[in-house]
């Protein structure tokens, strides 16, 4: 992983298809009754990646992430073709992290063997719960036994693997979450992503919540479960390096670190986002979300980008602040000042220090404390204020 001053350069490829739509999910995922034409989509990815490479000559790719959707529904040959295209377009660093997201229902030993042969060296499994009743209520199509079998397959084929769990679920008690988390840690090698359940706009869970049919834990219970998570993971040697991600030192997800350190990354595929530093400044890109419409745009124009925004100085600085303070390592104050053209207000920093919410481990570094992470949004909002 690059140092704090070198975020690295990443390529994100979005596979937008899922076997079913989970009721809590607001990601750009689509269910199709007929299997998508993978060869046609490979050609689409190849064209869009080529357009991106023409704008970023000479860059060295330190991370590739195949996300979704459910990328493990791709054939290994599809994954291999995408990775081969990236390797022809850019220089790939010798220690490049190449991650693929997978659902337990689409994990088969032969398929994972194929992904490994194609070049994938890290997988992230959407386990989400180790409780069959809650898996069903979350709309997941796998059982606990199937999830753990998938983890075992990942363990046998990849040196690096991670899986996700969602906590603060309806009716979840601290005792139940503790037992589930300890079981998860026993299955994890180096990394866990642990997210509190949130109600996202446009999801089935939002409709149920508004109708009074989904009772979420109150904020006090959410805080109890968060604190318990930190305590158990710290004791197990999996501290939080980001507010929802835990890893053994050195095992952090390098691709996500590019995001949180405000590095550059290409976004290819339906609904993908990118950040690129070009000759005239930094831009934010976003592509058409609807898969078939995206594919048509790429075939006609070479890219599915439908919005491209030149980020002004304060937008770059605010994004750096919002993303960087999610990390346990915090931010470089000099880089913030270079991006924004002004220093953070020292009085606000000193006030938050006095409240125990931030600390300055060195003269030029600012980070949020363990006490500050549960109120991170408020801390960031306070620091971002301009008089």
Short mmCIF file of C-alpha atoms in Angstrom, two decimals, residues 2-369:
data_model
loop_
_atom_site.label_atom_id
_atom_site.label_comp_id
_atom_site.label_asym_id
_atom_site.label_seq_id
_atom_site.Cartn_x
_atom_site.Cartn_y
_atom_site.Cartn_z
CA UNK A 2 1.29 3.44 -0.91
CA UNK A 3 2.36 5.81 1.84
CA UNK A 4 0.15 8.52 3.25
CA UNK A 5 1.54 10.98 0.69
CA UNK A 6 0.92 8.60 -2.25
CA UNK A 7 -2.72 7.53 -2.49
CA UNK A 8 -2.07 5.43 -5.59
CA UNK A 9 -4.11 5.08 -8.79
CA UNK A 10 -7.05 2.69 -9.03
CA UNK A 11 -9.42 1.24 -11.59
CA UNK A 12 -12.99 0.40 -10.56
CA UNK A 13 -15.16 -1.78 -12.84
CA UNK A 14 -18.87 -2.09 -12.04
CA UNK A 15 -20.80 -5.27 -12.88
CA UNK A 16 -24.42 -4.15 -12.37
CA UNK A 17 -26.29 -7.46 -12.24
CA UNK A 18 -27.57 -9.42 -9.24
CA UNK A 19 -29.62 -12.59 -8.85
CA UNK A 20 -32.06 -10.62 -6.65
CA UNK A 21 -32.37 -7.12 -5.20
CA UNK A 22 -31.78 -6.89 -1.45
CA UNK A 23 -34.35 -4.69 0.35
CA UNK A 24 -31.71 -2.52 2.08
CA UNK A 25 -29.50 -1.95 -0.99
CA UNK A 26 -29.28 1.36 -2.85
CA UNK A 27 -26.35 0.35 -5.05
CA UNK A 28 -26.74 0.34 -8.83
CA UNK A 29 -27.81 -3.28 -9.18
CA UNK A 30 -30.30 -4.84 -11.60
CA UNK A 31 -32.02 -8.21 -11.91
CA UNK A 32 -32.43 -9.71 -15.39
CA UNK A 33 -34.49 -12.81 -16.19
CA UNK A 34 -32.26 -13.57 -19.16
CA UNK A 35 -28.52 -13.77 -18.64
CA UNK A 36 -26.72 -10.65 -19.90
CA UNK A 37 -24.49 -10.93 -22.96
CA UNK A 38 -21.13 -11.07 -21.21
CA UNK A 39 -19.10 -10.86 -24.43
CA UNK A 40 -20.88 -7.65 -25.38
CA UNK A 41 -20.30 -6.18 -21.93
CA UNK A 42 -16.61 -7.14 -22.06
CA UNK A 43 -16.33 -5.21 -25.32
CA UNK A 44 -18.10 -2.28 -23.65
CA UNK A 45 -15.73 -2.32 -20.68
CA UNK A 46 -12.78 -2.51 -23.06
CA UNK A 47 -13.91 0.59 -24.98
CA UNK A 48 -14.66 2.64 -21.88
CA UNK A 49 -11.37 1.67 -20.25
CA UNK A 50 -9.58 2.62 -23.45
CA UNK A 51 -11.18 6.07 -23.37
CA UNK A 52 -10.11 6.50 -19.74
CA UNK A 53 -6.55 5.36 -20.48
CA UNK A 54 -6.23 7.94 -23.24
CA UNK A 55 -6.84 10.63 -20.59
CA UNK A 56 -4.44 9.15 -18.02
CA UNK A 57 -1.25 8.21 -19.88
CA UNK A 58 1.73 7.07 -17.89
CA UNK A 59 -0.19 6.14 -14.74
CA UNK A 60 0.66 2.99 -12.78
CA UNK A 61 -2.32 1.02 -11.49
CA UNK A 62 -1.92 0.02 -7.84
CA UNK A 63 -5.43 -1.37 -7.34
CA UNK A 64 -8.24 -2.87 -9.42
CA UNK A 65 -11.66 -3.47 -7.90
CA UNK A 66 -14.48 -5.43 -9.54
CA UNK A 67 -17.62 -4.32 -7.72
CA UNK A 68 -21.35 -4.37 -8.18
CA UNK A 69 -23.91 -5.75 -8.30
CA UNK A 70 -22.50 -9.24 -8.05
CA UNK A 71 -19.22 -9.54 -9.99
CA UNK A 72 -18.92 -13.21 -9.03
CA UNK A 73 -21.78 -13.83 -11.48
CA UNK A 74 -19.26 -13.06 -14.24
CA UNK A 75 -17.56 -15.96 -15.93
CA UNK A 76 -13.86 -16.23 -15.04
CA UNK A 77 -13.13 -15.65 -18.74
CA UNK A 78 -15.00 -12.33 -18.52
CA UNK A 79 -12.96 -11.28 -15.51
CA UNK A 80 -9.78 -12.36 -17.26
CA UNK A 81 -10.62 -10.34 -20.38
CA UNK A 82 -11.27 -7.19 -18.32
CA UNK A 83 -8.03 -7.59 -16.38
CA UNK A 84 -6.06 -8.28 -19.57
CA UNK A 85 -7.45 -5.08 -21.10
CA UNK A 86 -6.41 -3.04 -18.07
CA UNK A 87 -2.92 -4.54 -18.20
CA UNK A 88 -2.57 -3.56 -21.86
CA UNK A 89 -3.70 0.02 -21.22
CA UNK A 90 -1.66 0.92 -18.12
CA UNK A 91 1.42 -0.23 -16.24
CA UNK A 92 0.38 -2.54 -13.40
CA UNK A 93 2.37 -2.30 -10.18
CA UNK A 94 4.02 -5.59 -9.14
CA UNK A 95 2.02 -5.67 -5.89
CA UNK A 96 -1.28 -4.53 -7.44
CA UNK A 97 -4.30 -5.50 -5.34
CA UNK A 98 -7.01 -7.03 -7.57
CA UNK A 99 -10.27 -7.47 -5.66
CA UNK A 100 -13.57 -9.06 -6.62
CA UNK A 101 -16.86 -8.88 -4.70
CA UNK A 102 -18.79 -12.12 -4.36
CA UNK A 103 -22.04 -13.35 -2.88
CA UNK A 104 -22.01 -16.73 -1.14
CA UNK A 105 -24.71 -18.01 -3.51
CA UNK A 106 -22.42 -17.54 -6.51
CA UNK A 107 -19.29 -19.03 -4.94
CA UNK A 108 -18.16 -22.31 -6.38
CA UNK A 109 -14.71 -23.83 -5.99
CA UNK A 110 -14.14 -24.13 -9.73
CA UNK A 111 -15.31 -20.55 -10.36
CA UNK A 112 -13.01 -19.21 -7.62
CA UNK A 113 -10.16 -21.25 -9.06
CA UNK A 114 -10.90 -19.57 -12.39
CA UNK A 115 -10.96 -16.09 -10.84
CA UNK A 116 -7.58 -16.76 -9.22
CA UNK A 117 -6.16 -17.93 -12.54
CA UNK A 118 -7.54 -14.78 -14.20
CA UNK A 119 -5.49 -12.63 -11.82
CA UNK A 120 -7.81 -11.84 -8.90
CA UNK A 121 -5.79 -11.93 -5.64
CA UNK A 122 -8.37 -10.74 -3.10
CA UNK A 123 -12.08 -11.44 -2.64
CA UNK A 124 -14.73 -9.70 -0.55
CA UNK A 125 -17.77 -11.78 0.40
CA UNK A 126 -21.21 -10.31 1.11
CA UNK A 127 -22.03 -12.57 4.07
CA UNK A 128 -24.04 -9.82 5.94
CA UNK A 129 -25.21 -12.00 8.87
CA UNK A 130 -24.43 -15.25 10.66
CA UNK A 131 -28.03 -15.80 11.65
CA UNK A 132 -30.43 -17.56 9.29
CA UNK A 133 -33.52 -15.64 10.42
CA UNK A 134 -31.83 -12.29 9.86
CA UNK A 135 -30.38 -13.40 6.53
CA UNK A 136 -33.92 -14.07 5.37
CA UNK A 137 -35.19 -10.70 6.60
CA UNK A 138 -32.26 -9.01 4.82
CA UNK A 139 -33.37 -10.65 1.59
CA UNK A 140 -30.23 -12.75 1.30
CA UNK A 141 -30.45 -15.95 -0.72
CA UNK A 142 -27.88 -17.93 1.27
CA UNK A 143 -27.86 -19.63 4.65
CA UNK A 144 -25.20 -19.35 7.35
CA UNK A 145 -23.83 -22.75 6.37
CA UNK A 146 -23.58 -21.67 2.72
CA UNK A 147 -21.87 -18.42 3.74
CA UNK A 148 -19.26 -20.21 5.83
CA UNK A 149 -18.69 -22.73 3.05
CA UNK A 150 -18.04 -19.80 0.70
CA UNK A 151 -15.58 -18.31 3.19
CA UNK A 152 -13.80 -21.65 3.33
CA UNK A 153 -13.55 -21.76 -0.48
CA UNK A 154 -12.15 -18.22 -0.46
CA UNK A 155 -9.64 -19.20 2.23
CA UNK A 156 -8.41 -22.12 0.12
CA UNK A 157 -7.94 -20.11 -3.07
CA UNK A 158 -6.85 -16.65 -1.93
CA UNK A 159 -4.24 -15.39 0.51
CA UNK A 160 -6.37 -12.30 1.09
CA UNK A 161 -10.11 -12.33 1.68
CA UNK A 162 -12.67 -10.30 3.59
CA UNK A 163 -16.36 -10.43 4.32
CA UNK A 164 -19.09 -7.99 5.26
CA UNK A 165 -21.54 -8.07 8.15
CA UNK A 166 -24.45 -5.74 8.83
CA UNK A 167 -25.28 -5.08 12.48
CA UNK A 168 -27.77 -2.93 14.42
CA UNK A 169 -30.44 -5.03 12.75
CA UNK A 170 -34.07 -4.97 13.98
CA UNK A 171 -34.31 -6.74 17.35
CA UNK A 172 -30.59 -7.46 17.59
CA UNK A 173 -29.26 -7.60 21.16
CA UNK A 174 -25.69 -6.91 22.28
CA UNK A 175 -25.36 -10.52 23.42
CA UNK A 176 -26.45 -11.87 20.03
CA UNK A 177 -24.15 -9.49 18.14
CA UNK A 178 -21.19 -10.35 20.36
CA UNK A 179 -21.61 -14.06 19.68
CA UNK A 180 -22.00 -13.43 15.94
CA UNK A 181 -18.99 -11.11 15.77
CA UNK A 182 -16.74 -13.50 17.67
CA UNK A 183 -17.74 -16.27 15.30
CA UNK A 184 -16.95 -14.01 12.34
CA UNK A 185 -13.52 -13.13 13.73
CA UNK A 186 -12.82 -16.83 14.05
CA UNK A 187 -13.46 -17.18 10.30
CA UNK A 188 -11.67 -14.00 9.22
CA UNK A 189 -8.02 -13.98 8.18
CA UNK A 190 -7.19 -10.30 8.07
CA UNK A 191 -10.15 -8.05 7.28
CA UNK A 192 -13.82 -7.48 8.17
CA UNK A 193 -16.22 -4.78 6.97
CA UNK A 194 -18.82 -4.11 9.68
CA UNK A 195 -21.66 -1.74 8.79
CA UNK A 196 -24.58 -0.50 10.85
CA UNK A 197 -27.86 -1.02 9.02
CA UNK A 198 -29.15 2.28 7.66
CA UNK A 199 -32.37 3.10 5.85
CA UNK A 200 -31.47 4.27 2.35
CA UNK A 201 -33.76 6.30 0.10
CA UNK A 202 -35.60 4.37 -2.57
CA UNK A 203 -35.18 0.95 -0.97
CA UNK A 204 -37.81 -1.54 0.12
CA UNK A 205 -36.63 -1.07 3.71
CA UNK A 206 -37.40 2.65 3.45
CA UNK A 207 -40.98 1.88 2.40
CA UNK A 208 -41.39 -0.64 5.24
CA UNK A 209 -39.88 1.78 7.76
CA UNK A 210 -42.20 4.60 6.69
CA UNK A 211 -45.17 2.22 6.97
CA UNK A 212 -44.18 1.30 10.52
CA UNK A 213 -43.41 -2.29 9.54
CA UNK A 214 -39.67 -2.15 10.24
CA UNK A 215 -38.54 -1.14 13.73
CA UNK A 216 -34.92 -0.01 13.78
CA UNK A 217 -32.77 0.03 16.95
CA UNK A 218 -32.76 3.43 18.62
CA UNK A 219 -29.56 5.54 18.53
CA UNK A 220 -28.58 4.51 22.06
CA UNK A 221 -28.66 0.82 21.12
CA UNK A 222 -26.76 1.61 17.93
CA UNK A 223 -24.05 3.25 20.03
CA UNK A 224 -23.88 0.26 22.41
CA UNK A 225 -23.44 -2.10 19.45
CA UNK A 226 -20.81 0.19 17.87
CA UNK A 227 -18.79 0.37 21.09
CA UNK A 228 -19.02 -3.38 21.53
CA UNK A 229 -17.76 -3.86 17.97
CA UNK A 230 -14.69 -1.71 18.61
CA UNK A 231 -13.92 -3.45 21.91
CA UNK A 232 -14.12 -6.98 20.50
CA UNK A 233 -12.24 -6.22 17.28
CA UNK A 234 -9.47 -4.32 19.06
CA UNK A 235 -8.95 -7.20 21.46
CA UNK A 236 -8.77 -9.62 18.53
CA UNK A 237 -6.11 -7.58 16.69
CA UNK A 238 -8.55 -6.22 14.08
CA UNK A 239 -8.73 -2.50 14.91
CA UNK A 240 -10.78 -0.10 12.80
CA UNK A 241 -8.56 1.59 10.23
CA UNK A 242 -11.69 3.27 8.83
CA UNK A 243 -14.97 3.87 10.62
CA UNK A 244 -16.56 0.63 9.31
CA UNK A 245 -13.53 -1.41 8.27
CA UNK A 246 -11.28 -3.51 10.48
CA UNK A 247 -7.98 -5.14 9.58
CA UNK A 248 -4.78 -6.53 10.92
CA UNK A 249 -2.01 -3.95 10.38
CA UNK A 250 -0.92 -4.05 6.73
CA UNK A 251 -4.07 -5.83 5.53
CA UNK A 252 -6.16 -2.74 4.79
CA UNK A 253 -8.13 -2.70 1.53
CA UNK A 254 -5.77 -0.74 -0.71
CA UNK A 255 -8.45 0.20 -3.22
CA UNK A 256 -10.69 1.81 -0.64
CA UNK A 257 -7.66 3.59 0.80
CA UNK A 258 -7.33 5.35 -2.57
CA UNK A 259 -10.87 6.70 -2.10
CA UNK A 260 -10.34 7.75 1.50
CA UNK A 261 -6.97 9.37 0.76
CA UNK A 262 -8.53 11.30 -2.16
CA UNK A 263 -6.47 9.57 -4.81
CA UNK A 264 -7.32 9.22 -8.50
CA UNK A 265 -9.35 6.33 -9.87
CA UNK A 266 -11.08 5.41 -13.10
CA UNK A 267 -14.73 4.38 -12.88
CA UNK A 268 -15.90 2.08 -15.71
CA UNK A 269 -19.23 0.35 -16.15
CA UNK A 270 -22.86 1.29 -15.49
CA UNK A 271 -23.23 3.78 -12.63
CA UNK A 272 -19.49 3.95 -11.89
CA UNK A 273 -17.88 7.08 -10.47
CA UNK A 274 -14.33 8.29 -10.99
CA UNK A 275 -11.91 10.99 -9.86
CA UNK A 276 -9.14 12.06 -12.22
CA UNK A 277 -6.49 14.76 -12.01
CA UNK A 278 -5.96 16.11 -15.51
CA UNK A 279 -4.05 19.06 -16.93
CA UNK A 280 -6.85 21.49 -16.14
CA UNK A 281 -7.61 20.26 -12.61
CA UNK A 282 -9.48 17.44 -10.93
CA UNK A 283 -12.73 16.08 -12.32
CA UNK A 284 -15.52 13.85 -11.01
CA UNK A 285 -17.03 11.48 -13.56
CA UNK A 286 -20.22 9.42 -13.45
CA UNK A 287 -21.62 7.01 -16.01
CA UNK A 288 -25.13 6.08 -17.11
CA UNK A 289 -26.71 3.82 -14.49
CA UNK A 290 -29.00 1.69 -16.68
CA UNK A 291 -26.87 -1.21 -17.98
CA UNK A 292 -28.23 -1.55 -21.49
CA UNK A 293 -28.38 2.24 -22.00
CA UNK A 294 -24.77 2.48 -20.78
CA UNK A 295 -23.74 -0.23 -23.22
CA UNK A 296 -25.42 1.56 -26.13
CA UNK A 297 -23.66 4.83 -25.23
CA UNK A 298 -20.28 3.10 -25.06
CA UNK A 299 -20.79 1.37 -28.39
CA UNK A 300 -21.71 4.68 -30.03
CA UNK A 301 -19.36 7.09 -28.25
CA UNK A 302 -16.61 5.07 -26.57
CA UNK A 303 -17.76 5.96 -23.05
CA UNK A 304 -20.89 5.87 -20.91
CA UNK A 305 -19.96 9.03 -18.97
CA UNK A 306 -23.02 11.28 -18.70
CA UNK A 307 -21.72 13.80 -16.16
CA UNK A 308 -18.30 15.32 -15.74
CA UNK A 309 -17.73 17.99 -13.12
CA UNK A 310 -14.62 20.08 -12.69
CA UNK A 311 -14.11 20.20 -8.94
CA UNK A 312 -13.33 23.66 -7.64
CA UNK A 313 -10.82 24.25 -4.87
CA UNK A 314 -13.25 24.08 -1.93
CA UNK A 315 -14.96 20.94 -3.32
CA UNK A 316 -11.62 19.13 -3.49
CA UNK A 317 -10.77 20.26 0.03
CA UNK A 318 -14.16 19.29 1.49
CA UNK A 319 -14.00 15.85 -0.12
CA UNK A 320 -10.48 15.36 1.25
CA UNK A 321 -11.72 16.32 4.72
CA UNK A 322 -14.86 14.16 4.65
CA UNK A 323 -13.07 11.08 3.30
CA UNK A 324 -9.78 11.43 5.17
CA UNK A 325 -11.27 11.85 8.61
CA UNK A 326 -13.01 8.48 8.21
CA UNK A 327 -9.54 6.96 8.55
CA UNK A 328 -7.85 6.20 11.85
CA UNK A 329 -4.68 7.76 10.41
CA UNK A 330 -6.49 11.07 9.83
CA UNK A 331 -5.37 13.78 7.40
CA UNK A 332 -2.30 15.80 6.51
CA UNK A 333 -3.14 19.40 7.40
CA UNK A 334 -0.66 20.77 4.86
CA UNK A 335 -2.38 18.86 2.06
CA UNK A 336 -5.73 20.24 3.17
CA UNK A 337 -4.34 23.77 3.12
CA UNK A 338 -2.84 23.22 -0.34
CA UNK A 339 -6.20 21.98 -1.66
CA UNK A 340 -8.37 24.65 -0.04
CA UNK A 341 -6.07 27.64 -0.05
CA UNK A 342 -6.66 28.13 3.67
CA UNK A 343 -5.84 26.34 6.89
CA UNK A 344 -8.46 24.72 9.08
CA UNK A 345 -9.51 27.05 11.88
CA UNK A 346 -7.16 26.42 14.80
CA UNK A 347 -9.79 27.54 17.31
CA UNK A 348 -12.24 24.90 16.09
CA UNK A 349 -9.52 22.24 16.24
CA UNK A 350 -8.61 23.24 19.80
CA UNK A 351 -12.28 23.18 20.85
CA UNK A 352 -12.74 19.67 19.42
CA UNK A 353 -9.48 18.58 21.06
CA UNK A 354 -10.77 19.83 24.40
CA UNK A 355 -13.94 17.82 23.87
CA UNK A 356 -11.83 14.72 23.20
CA UNK A 357 -13.15 14.32 19.64
CA UNK A 358 -9.96 14.96 17.64
CA UNK A 359 -6.24 14.82 18.30
CA UNK A 360 -3.04 16.04 16.66
CA UNK A 361 -0.51 13.19 16.80
CA UNK A 362 1.99 15.56 15.15
CA UNK A 363 2.05 19.25 14.27
CA UNK A 364 0.81 18.59 10.74
CA UNK A 365 -1.62 15.71 11.28
CA UNK A 366 -5.22 15.67 12.52
CA UNK A 367 -7.30 12.61 13.30
CA UNK A 368 -10.61 11.77 14.90
CA UNK A 369 -10.42 9.99 18.26
#
